Amino acid sequence: MAQSVLLTGAAGRVGDAILGGLADDHEWRLLDRDPPTDDHPGEFVVADITDGDAVREAMDGIDVVVHLAGDPRPEAPWDSVLTNNIDGTQTIFEAAVDAGIETVVFASSNHAVGNYETDDRTPDLYREHDDYLLDGTELPRPSNLYGVSKAAGETLGRYYHDEHDLSVACIRIGNLTEGHPPIDYERGQAMWLSYRDCAHLFDRCIRADYEYEIVYGISDNDRKYYSLERAREALGYEPRDNSAYYDGEDRVVEPDA
Ligand SMILES: NC(=O)C1=CN([C@@H]2O[C@H](COP(=O)(O)OP(=O)(O)OC[C@H]3O[C@@H](n4cnc5c(N)ncnc54)[C@H](O)[C@@H]3O)[C@@H](O)[C@H]2O)C=CC1
Ligand SMILES: O=C1O[C@H](COP(=O)(O)O)[C@@H](O)[C@H](O)[C@H]1O
């Protein structure tokens, strides 16, 4: 069933992938502190996610919040992730409770668990023969302060689920790259998320019934070290892309990819 969705961070890359695939599938209200530069579906609210009043107003009549807004830089400094990623995400969850929203989907990151990639595991971890898999039940092990902020967002989601009954899905997104997997970057190929798999995954998060979930958001890459089992089971995610279908440059080597 089509839902009424508030998409924060709508002017960014993940927002672009989601709207590129799902513009006609839901009723969209878009929010970003940057005004739109292109055509977009639905209403566009220019606001900062740390502005509780503006965020609460933007949630009026909304069923599902997809929360992408934040500082996405792995090297982002503490003051920025504290404000945009931690305070901003808490503002979103609190406003969602006030507005009677049922479901919040949170854009977490591979960097929440980046320090499982220890020297003794890499680079084999990024290769097809290696069978080490993280499955979403492991403790956070952030690789930078940005990753700390994403682990904090997941914990905020856990709290707002347990105390306020929100349904929350945290998606540990890998490396979203348009058109083809990252070139000359094994880690990026292991955690590649194609645009169409990204749109499909967020569609499943919008439509499925769940309590609190942490899942990995990557395509079905042969090189993967993140399990997709929970995303398949809890959300019905069925990825179609695989970085192995490319030749390491930008050419498709599988005819049906
Ligand atoms: N692109 C990727 O491969 C990955 C992205 N993510 C997460 O997905 C989310 C979206 O990432 P991208 O689209 O790549 O980043 P982006 O920088 O392209 O988009 C983020 C958007 O959020 C907006 N924004 C930032 N702070 C805001 C604030 N305080 N109030 C209102 N709007 C604000 C920005 O204006 C921007 O349009 C981020 O939370 C990021 O951490 C996680 C893992 C991988
Ligand atoms: O969380 C994120 O992760 C991706 C992939 O990380 P990288 O260190 O391999 O580049 C990153 O591109 C994106 O900007 C970030 O938000």
mmCIF file of C-alpha atoms and ligand atoms in Angstrom:
data_model
loop_
_atom_site.group_PDB
_atom_site.id
_atom_site.type_symbol
_atom_site.label_atom_id
_atom_site.label_comp_id
_atom_site.label_asym_id
_atom_site.label_seq_id
_atom_site.Cartn_x
_atom_site.Cartn_y
_atom_site.Cartn_z
ATOM 1 C CA MET A 1 0.000 0.000 0.000
ATOM 2 C CA ALA A 2 1.257 3.499 -0.817
ATOM 3 C CA GLN A 3 2.299 5.431 2.274
ATOM 4 C CA SER A 4 2.624 9.079 3.150
ATOM 5 C CA VAL A 5 6.394 9.460 3.659
ATOM 6 C CA LEU A 6 8.543 12.281 5.028
ATOM 7 C CA LEU A 7 12.046 11.983 3.520
ATOM 8 C CA THR A 8 14.715 14.002 5.354
ATOM 9 C CA GLY A 9 17.974 14.732 3.537
ATOM 10 C CA ALA A 10 15.974 14.460 0.328
ATOM 11 C CA ALA A 11 18.374 16.659 -1.671
ATOM 12 C CA GLY A 12 21.301 14.249 -1.201
ATOM 13 C CA ARG A 13 22.589 11.148 -2.999
ATOM 14 C CA VAL A 14 20.616 8.515 -1.099
ATOM 15 C CA GLY A 15 17.494 10.662 -1.474
ATOM 16 C CA ASP A 16 18.174 10.832 -5.195
ATOM 17 C CA ALA A 17 18.413 7.027 -5.438
ATOM 18 C CA ILE A 18 15.197 6.549 -3.443
ATOM 19 C CA LEU A 19 13.174 9.135 -5.357
ATOM 20 C CA GLY A 20 14.629 7.950 -8.683
ATOM 21 C CA GLY A 21 13.084 4.528 -8.057
ATOM 22 C CA LEU A 22 10.013 5.329 -5.959
ATOM 23 C CA ALA A 23 8.749 8.797 -6.954
ATOM 24 C CA ASP A 24 5.368 7.416 -8.064
ATOM 25 C CA ASP A 25 5.041 4.722 -5.404
ATOM 26 C CA HIS A 26 4.298 6.827 -2.318
ATOM 27 C CA GLU A 27 3.002 10.257 -1.284
ATOM 28 C CA TRP A 28 6.191 12.214 -0.612
ATOM 29 C CA ARG A 29 6.982 15.191 1.581
ATOM 30 C CA LEU A 30 10.644 16.120 1.253
ATOM 31 C CA LEU A 31 12.751 17.957 3.814
ATOM 32 C CA ASP A 32 16.274 19.330 3.544
ATOM 33 C CA ARG A 33 18.092 22.431 4.742
ATOM 34 C CA ASP A 34 19.173 22.951 1.115
ATOM 35 C CA PRO A 35 16.405 23.958 -1.285
ATOM 36 C CA PRO A 36 15.688 21.652 -4.259
ATOM 37 C CA THR A 37 17.635 22.127 -7.475
ATOM 38 C CA ASP A 38 15.589 19.717 -9.622
ATOM 39 C CA ASP A 39 12.036 18.606 -10.212
ATOM 40 C CA HIS A 40 10.787 16.585 -7.279
ATOM 41 C CA PRO A 41 7.631 14.745 -6.250
ATOM 42 C CA GLY A 42 5.421 16.238 -3.528
ATOM 43 C CA GLU A 43 5.936 19.201 -1.251
ATOM 44 C CA PHE A 44 9.467 20.377 -0.301
ATOM 45 C CA VAL A 45 10.079 21.756 3.196
ATOM 46 C CA VAL A 46 13.310 23.719 3.656
ATOM 47 C CA ALA A 47 14.252 23.202 7.322
ATOM 48 C CA ASP A 48 17.015 22.077 9.619
ATOM 49 C CA ILE A 49 16.376 18.783 11.432
ATOM 50 C CA THR A 50 17.535 20.320 14.713
ATOM 51 C CA ASP A 51 14.499 22.652 14.552
ATOM 52 C CA GLY A 52 11.928 20.634 16.523
ATOM 53 C CA ASP A 53 8.952 22.856 15.658
ATOM 54 C CA ALA A 54 9.667 22.758 11.919
ATOM 55 C CA VAL A 55 10.199 18.994 11.992
ATOM 56 C CA ARG A 56 6.970 18.362 13.954
ATOM 57 C CA GLU A 57 5.032 20.496 11.498
ATOM 58 C CA ALA A 58 6.560 18.592 8.562
ATOM 59 C CA MET A 59 5.332 15.306 10.101
ATOM 60 C CA ASP A 60 1.658 16.306 10.102
ATOM 61 C CA GLY A 61 -0.334 13.601 8.278
ATOM 62 C CA ILE A 62 2.735 11.409 7.688
ATOM 63 C CA ASP A 63 2.800 7.584 8.142
ATOM 64 C CA VAL A 64 6.513 6.836 7.778
ATOM 65 C CA VAL A 65 9.661 8.940 8.271
ATOM 66 C CA VAL A 66 12.759 8.005 6.251
ATOM 67 C CA HIS A 67 15.557 9.865 8.013
ATOM 68 C CA LEU A 68 18.637 10.428 5.852
ATOM 69 C CA ALA A 69 19.663 13.982 6.773
ATOM 70 C CA GLY A 70 23.024 14.327 8.411
ATOM 71 C CA ASP A 71 26.721 14.842 7.832
ATOM 72 C CA PRO A 72 27.776 11.781 5.730
ATOM 73 C CA ARG A 73 31.533 12.381 5.806
ATOM 74 C CA PRO A 74 33.575 9.621 7.487
ATOM 75 C CA GLU A 75 36.065 12.363 8.451
ATOM 76 C CA ALA A 76 33.405 14.738 9.802
ATOM 77 C CA PRO A 77 34.425 16.549 13.005
ATOM 78 C CA TRP A 78 32.702 15.963 16.334
ATOM 79 C CA ASP A 79 30.861 19.301 16.448
ATOM 80 C CA SER A 80 29.170 18.540 13.136
ATOM 81 C CA VAL A 81 28.159 14.939 13.891
ATOM 82 C CA LEU A 82 27.048 15.932 17.392
ATOM 83 C CA THR A 83 24.710 18.568 15.971
ATOM 84 C CA ASN A 84 23.552 17.098 12.671
ATOM 85 C CA ASN A 85 23.695 13.365 13.304
ATOM 86 C CA ILE A 86 23.039 12.908 17.028
ATOM 87 C CA ASP A 87 21.014 15.949 18.075
ATOM 88 C CA GLY A 88 19.245 16.036 14.690
ATOM 89 C CA THR A 89 18.328 12.342 14.897
ATOM 90 C CA GLN A 90 17.044 12.673 18.459
ATOM 91 C CA THR A 91 14.899 15.605 17.318
ATOM 92 C CA ILE A 92 13.460 13.449 14.528
ATOM 93 C CA PHE A 93 12.591 10.540 16.861
ATOM 94 C CA GLU A 94 11.078 12.827 19.506
ATOM 95 C CA ALA A 95 8.988 14.677 16.927
ATOM 96 C CA ALA A 96 7.857 11.355 15.440
ATOM 97 C CA VAL A 97 6.482 10.296 18.832
ATOM 98 C CA ASP A 98 4.741 13.666 19.278
ATOM 99 C CA ALA A 99 3.230 13.429 15.789
ATOM 100 C CA GLY A 100 1.951 9.859 16.281
ATOM 101 C CA ILE A 101 4.170 8.438 13.514
ATOM 102 C CA GLU A 102 4.335 4.610 13.440
ATOM 103 C CA THR A 103 7.602 3.954 11.634
ATOM 104 C CA VAL A 104 11.028 5.605 11.360
ATOM 105 C CA VAL A 105 13.693 4.310 8.979
ATOM 106 C CA PHE A 106 17.184 5.479 9.949
ATOM 107 C CA ALA A 107 20.171 5.741 7.576
ATOM 108 C CA SER A 108 23.000 4.187 9.576
ATOM 109 C CA SER A 109 26.369 3.295 8.085
ATOM 110 C CA ASN A 110 29.028 0.687 7.571
ATOM 111 C CA HIS A 111 31.238 3.023 9.630
ATOM 112 C CA ALA A 112 29.248 2.077 12.774
ATOM 113 C CA VAL A 113 31.072 -1.272 12.527
ATOM 114 C CA GLY A 114 34.145 -0.277 10.495
ATOM 115 C CA ASN A 115 36.660 -1.416 13.094
ATOM 116 C CA TYR A 116 35.754 -5.079 12.626
ATOM 117 C CA GLU A 117 37.977 -4.650 9.567
ATOM 118 C CA THR A 118 41.143 -5.370 11.525
ATOM 119 C CA ASP A 119 44.600 -5.623 9.975
ATOM 120 C CA ASP A 120 44.574 -9.405 10.297
ATOM 121 C CA ARG A 121 41.209 -9.706 8.497
ATOM 122 C CA THR A 122 41.927 -7.335 5.613
ATOM 123 C CA PRO A 123 42.238 -7.382 2.657
ATOM 124 C CA ASP A 124 41.011 -11.030 2.568
ATOM 125 C CA LEU A 125 37.745 -9.869 4.142
ATOM 126 C CA TYR A 126 36.915 -8.005 0.923
ATOM 127 C CA ARG A 127 37.418 -11.056 -1.284
ATOM 128 C CA GLU A 128 35.024 -13.734 -2.452
ATOM 129 C CA HIS A 129 36.849 -16.701 -0.885
ATOM 130 C CA ASP A 130 36.614 -15.208 2.646
ATOM 131 C CA ASP A 131 33.509 -16.343 4.558
ATOM 132 C CA TYR A 132 33.563 -13.883 7.524
ATOM 133 C CA LEU A 133 30.137 -12.206 7.845
ATOM 134 C CA LEU A 134 28.760 -9.514 10.125
ATOM 135 C CA ASP A 135 25.027 -10.036 10.606
ATOM 136 C CA GLY A 136 23.745 -6.974 12.496
ATOM 137 C CA THR A 137 23.687 -8.620 15.939
ATOM 138 C CA GLU A 138 27.300 -7.617 16.702
ATOM 139 C CA LEU A 139 28.062 -4.637 18.936
ATOM 140 C CA PRO A 140 28.959 -1.358 17.195
ATOM 141 C CA ARG A 141 32.671 -0.945 16.542
ATOM 142 C CA PRO A 142 32.940 2.485 14.874
ATOM 143 C CA SER A 143 35.868 3.449 12.674
ATOM 144 C CA ASN A 144 35.565 7.232 13.242
ATOM 145 C CA LEU A 145 33.453 9.824 15.084
ATOM 146 C CA TYR A 146 30.966 9.749 12.217
ATOM 147 C CA GLY A 147 30.544 6.012 12.895
ATOM 148 C CA VAL A 148 30.078 6.798 16.597
ATOM 149 C CA SER A 149 27.237 9.157 15.635
ATOM 150 C CA LYS A 150 25.584 6.431 13.547
ATOM 151 C CA ALA A 151 25.859 3.931 16.421
ATOM 152 C CA ALA A 152 24.251 6.619 18.607
ATOM 153 C CA GLY A 153 21.401 6.943 16.089
ATOM 154 C CA GLU A 154 20.820 3.183 16.218
ATOM 155 C CA THR A 155 20.727 3.350 20.033
ATOM 156 C CA LEU A 156 18.291 6.262 19.938
ATOM 157 C CA GLY A 157 16.104 4.117 17.680
ATOM 158 C CA ARG A 158 16.268 1.243 20.163
ATOM 159 C CA TYR A 159 15.207 3.592 22.993
ATOM 160 C CA TYR A 160 12.325 5.145 21.034
ATOM 161 C CA HIS A 161 11.145 1.666 20.029
ATOM 162 C CA ASP A 162 11.250 0.268 23.567
ATOM 163 C CA GLU A 163 9.879 3.325 25.384
ATOM 164 C CA HIS A 164 7.521 4.756 22.759
ATOM 165 C CA ASP A 165 6.633 1.776 20.558
ATOM 166 C CA LEU A 166 7.951 3.242 17.320
ATOM 167 C CA SER A 167 8.799 0.694 14.625
ATOM 168 C CA VAL A 168 12.415 1.391 13.723
ATOM 169 C CA ALA A 169 14.638 0.030 10.963
ATOM 170 C CA CYS A 170 18.324 1.015 10.990
ATOM 171 C CA ILE A 171 20.009 0.437 7.652
ATOM 172 C CA ARG A 172 23.791 0.143 7.765
ATOM 173 C CA ILE A 173 24.288 1.444 4.251
ATOM 174 C CA GLY A 174 27.448 0.341 2.452
ATOM 175 C CA ASN A 175 28.803 2.312 -0.511
ATOM 176 C CA LEU A 176 26.080 3.790 -2.711
ATOM 177 C CA THR A 177 27.498 4.412 -6.172
ATOM 178 C CA GLU A 178 25.488 5.131 -9.307
ATOM 179 C CA GLY A 179 25.791 3.048 -12.443
ATOM 180 C CA HIS A 180 28.561 0.642 -11.460
ATOM 181 C CA PRO A 181 30.525 -0.439 -8.370
ATOM 182 C CA PRO A 182 33.474 1.641 -7.143
ATOM 183 C CA ILE A 183 36.519 1.156 -9.365
ATOM 184 C CA ASP A 184 39.888 0.006 -7.929
ATOM 185 C CA TYR A 185 38.372 -0.161 -4.439
ATOM 186 C CA GLU A 186 37.851 -3.698 -3.079
ATOM 187 C CA ARG A 187 36.164 -2.553 0.127
ATOM 188 C CA GLY A 188 33.713 -0.448 -1.885
ATOM 189 C CA GLN A 189 32.990 -3.368 -4.220
ATOM 190 C CA ALA A 190 32.332 -5.627 -1.203
ATOM 191 C CA MET A 191 29.773 -3.175 0.222
ATOM 192 C CA TRP A 192 28.410 -1.690 -3.005
ATOM 193 C CA LEU A 193 24.742 -0.659 -2.958
ATOM 194 C CA SER A 194 23.313 -0.012 -6.423
ATOM 195 C CA TYR A 195 20.738 2.709 -6.924
ATOM 196 C CA ARG A 196 17.952 0.266 -7.790
ATOM 197 C CA ASP A 197 18.689 -1.994 -4.806
ATOM 198 C CA CYS A 198 18.757 1.118 -2.594
ATOM 199 C CA ALA A 199 15.309 2.201 -3.777
ATOM 200 C CA HIS A 200 13.927 -1.332 -3.365
ATOM 201 C CA LEU A 201 15.398 -1.695 0.145
ATOM 202 C CA PHE A 202 13.878 1.572 1.362
ATOM 203 C CA ASP A 203 10.566 0.622 -0.269
ATOM 204 C CA ARG A 204 10.600 -2.587 1.784
ATOM 205 C CA CYS A 205 11.380 -0.546 4.933
ATOM 206 C CA ILE A 206 8.393 1.688 4.187
ATOM 207 C CA ARG A 207 5.980 -1.208 3.539
ATOM 208 C CA ALA A 208 7.045 -4.045 5.874
ATOM 209 C CA ASP A 209 5.884 -4.678 9.462
ATOM 210 C CA TYR A 210 8.662 -4.896 12.047
ATOM 211 C CA GLU A 211 9.596 -3.916 15.582
ATOM 212 C CA TYR A 212 13.294 -2.892 15.795
ATOM 213 C CA GLU A 213 15.761 -3.999 13.148
ATOM 214 C CA ILE A 214 19.389 -3.397 12.251
ATOM 215 C CA VAL A 215 20.170 -4.638 8.743
ATOM 216 C CA TYR A 216 22.892 -4.143 6.156
ATOM 217 C CA GLY A 217 22.142 -2.124 3.044
ATOM 218 C CA ILE A 218 24.293 -3.539 0.254
ATOM 219 C CA SER A 219 23.729 -5.322 -3.053
ATOM 220 C CA ASP A 220 24.173 -9.109 -3.240
ATOM 221 C CA ASN A 221 27.913 -8.822 -3.885
ATOM 222 C CA ASP A 222 30.005 -12.013 -4.082
ATOM 223 C CA ARG A 223 32.656 -10.117 -2.088
ATOM 224 C CA LYS A 224 30.286 -9.234 0.763
ATOM 225 C CA TYR A 225 31.206 -9.499 4.439
ATOM 226 C CA TYR A 226 27.793 -8.267 5.585
ATOM 227 C CA SER A 227 24.991 -10.819 5.767
ATOM 228 C CA LEU A 228 21.761 -9.972 3.950
ATOM 229 C CA GLU A 229 19.743 -12.643 5.769
ATOM 230 C CA ARG A 230 18.023 -10.313 8.237
ATOM 231 C CA ALA A 231 17.126 -7.788 5.531
ATOM 232 C CA ARG A 232 15.617 -10.614 3.484
ATOM 233 C CA GLU A 233 13.735 -12.159 6.429
ATOM 234 C CA ALA A 234 12.478 -9.075 8.255
ATOM 235 C CA LEU A 235 11.925 -6.743 5.306
ATOM 236 C CA GLY A 236 11.563 -8.929 2.219
ATOM 237 C CA TYR A 237 14.647 -7.353 0.579
ATOM 238 C CA GLU A 238 15.534 -9.082 -2.705
ATOM 239 C CA PRO A 239 18.608 -7.370 -4.182
ATOM 240 C CA ARG A 240 19.234 -7.723 -7.914
ATOM 241 C CA ASP A 241 22.747 -6.340 -8.306
ATOM 242 C CA ASN A 242 26.214 -7.761 -7.558
ATOM 243 C CA SER A 243 29.539 -6.000 -8.003
ATOM 244 C CA ALA A 244 30.907 -9.260 -9.465
ATOM 245 C CA TYR A 245 28.757 -8.580 -12.535
ATOM 246 C CA TYR A 246 31.211 -5.819 -13.475
ATOM 247 C CA ASP A 247 34.746 -6.162 -14.772
ATOM 248 C CA GLY A 248 36.395 -3.939 -12.138
ATOM 249 C CA GLU A 249 35.932 -0.931 -14.394
ATOM 250 C CA ASP A 250 32.434 0.057 -15.438
ATOM 251 C CA ARG A 251 31.600 -2.741 -17.862
ATOM 252 C CA VAL A 252 28.905 -5.348 -17.244
ATOM 253 C CA VAL A 253 30.193 -8.910 -17.675
ATOM 254 C CA GLU A 254 26.913 -10.703 -16.935
ATOM 255 C CA PRO A 255 24.299 -10.284 -19.653
ATOM 256 C CA ASP A 256 21.357 -10.398 -17.244
ATOM 257 C CA ALA A 257 22.778 -7.932 -14.684
HETATM 258 N N1 LIG B 1 26.010 7.643 0.361
HETATM 259 C C1 LIG B 1 26.415 6.548 1.019
HETATM 260 O O1 LIG B 1 27.069 5.664 0.440
HETATM 261 C C2 LIG B 1 26.064 6.372 2.473
HETATM 262 C C3 LIG B 1 25.230 7.243 3.155
HETATM 263 N N2 LIG B 1 24.904 6.997 4.471
HETATM 264 C C4 LIG B 1 24.007 7.884 5.195
HETATM 265 O O2 LIG B 1 22.892 8.192 4.393
HETATM 266 C C5 LIG B 1 22.469 9.534 4.648
HETATM 267 C C6 LIG B 1 22.435 10.319 3.344
HETATM 268 O O3 LIG B 1 23.742 10.317 2.813
HETATM 269 P P1 LIG B 1 24.063 10.996 1.392
HETATM 270 O O4 LIG B 1 22.813 11.136 0.614
HETATM 271 O O5 LIG B 1 25.196 10.224 0.819
HETATM 272 O O6 LIG B 1 24.610 12.398 1.862
HETATM 273 P P2 LIG B 1 24.375 13.818 1.167
HETATM 274 O O7 LIG B 1 25.323 14.769 1.813
HETATM 275 O O8 LIG B 1 24.391 13.665 -0.317
HETATM 276 O O9 LIG B 1 22.896 14.155 1.634
HETATM 277 C C7 LIG B 1 22.599 14.528 2.969
HETATM 278 C C8 LIG B 1 21.547 15.598 2.914
HETATM 279 O O10 LIG B 1 21.207 15.928 4.252
HETATM 280 C C9 LIG B 1 21.061 17.333 4.333
HETATM 281 N N3 LIG B 1 21.354 17.740 5.705
HETATM 282 C C10 LIG B 1 22.504 17.585 6.400
HETATM 283 N N4 LIG B 1 22.372 18.073 7.619
HETATM 284 C C11 LIG B 1 21.114 18.566 7.723
HETATM 285 C C12 LIG B 1 20.388 19.230 8.758
HETATM 286 N N5 LIG B 1 20.954 19.491 9.935
HETATM 287 N N6 LIG B 1 19.095 19.561 8.507
HETATM 288 C C13 LIG B 1 18.533 19.325 7.307
HETATM 289 N N7 LIG B 1 19.177 18.723 6.279
HETATM 290 C C14 LIG B 1 20.462 18.361 6.494
HETATM 291 C C15 LIG B 1 22.076 17.920 3.346
HETATM 292 O O11 LIG B 1 21.695 19.218 2.919
HETATM 293 C C16 LIG B 1 22.039 16.884 2.218
HETATM 294 O O12 LIG B 1 21.134 17.250 1.202
HETATM 295 C C17 LIG B 1 23.447 10.125 5.657
HETATM 296 O O13 LIG B 1 22.872 10.051 6.946
HETATM 297 C C18 LIG B 1 24.652 9.209 5.550
HETATM 298 O O14 LIG B 1 25.346 9.154 6.780
HETATM 299 C C19 LIG B 1 25.371 5.898 5.137
HETATM 300 C C20 LIG B 1 26.218 5.032 4.523
HETATM 301 C C21 LIG B 1 26.632 5.181 3.142
HETATM 302 O O1 LIG B 2 28.777 6.088 5.546
HETATM 303 C C1 LIG B 2 29.320 6.298 4.486
HETATM 304 O O2 LIG B 2 29.969 5.279 3.861
HETATM 305 C C2 LIG B 2 30.311 5.348 2.474
HETATM 306 C C3 LIG B 2 31.370 4.266 2.214
HETATM 307 O O3 LIG B 2 32.479 4.543 3.024
HETATM 308 P P1 LIG B 2 33.942 4.708 2.408
HETATM 309 O O4 LIG B 2 34.823 5.039 3.581
HETATM 310 O O5 LIG B 2 34.277 3.386 1.815
HETATM 311 O O6 LIG B 2 33.866 5.785 1.349
HETATM 312 C C4 LIG B 2 30.792 6.751 2.131
HETATM 313 O O7 LIG B 2 31.128 6.834 0.751
HETATM 314 C C5 LIG B 2 29.688 7.738 2.497
HETATM 315 O O8 LIG B 2 30.059 9.061 2.184
HETATM 316 C C6 LIG B 2 29.433 7.664 3.980
HETATM 317 O O9 LIG B 2 28.320 8.460 4.305
#
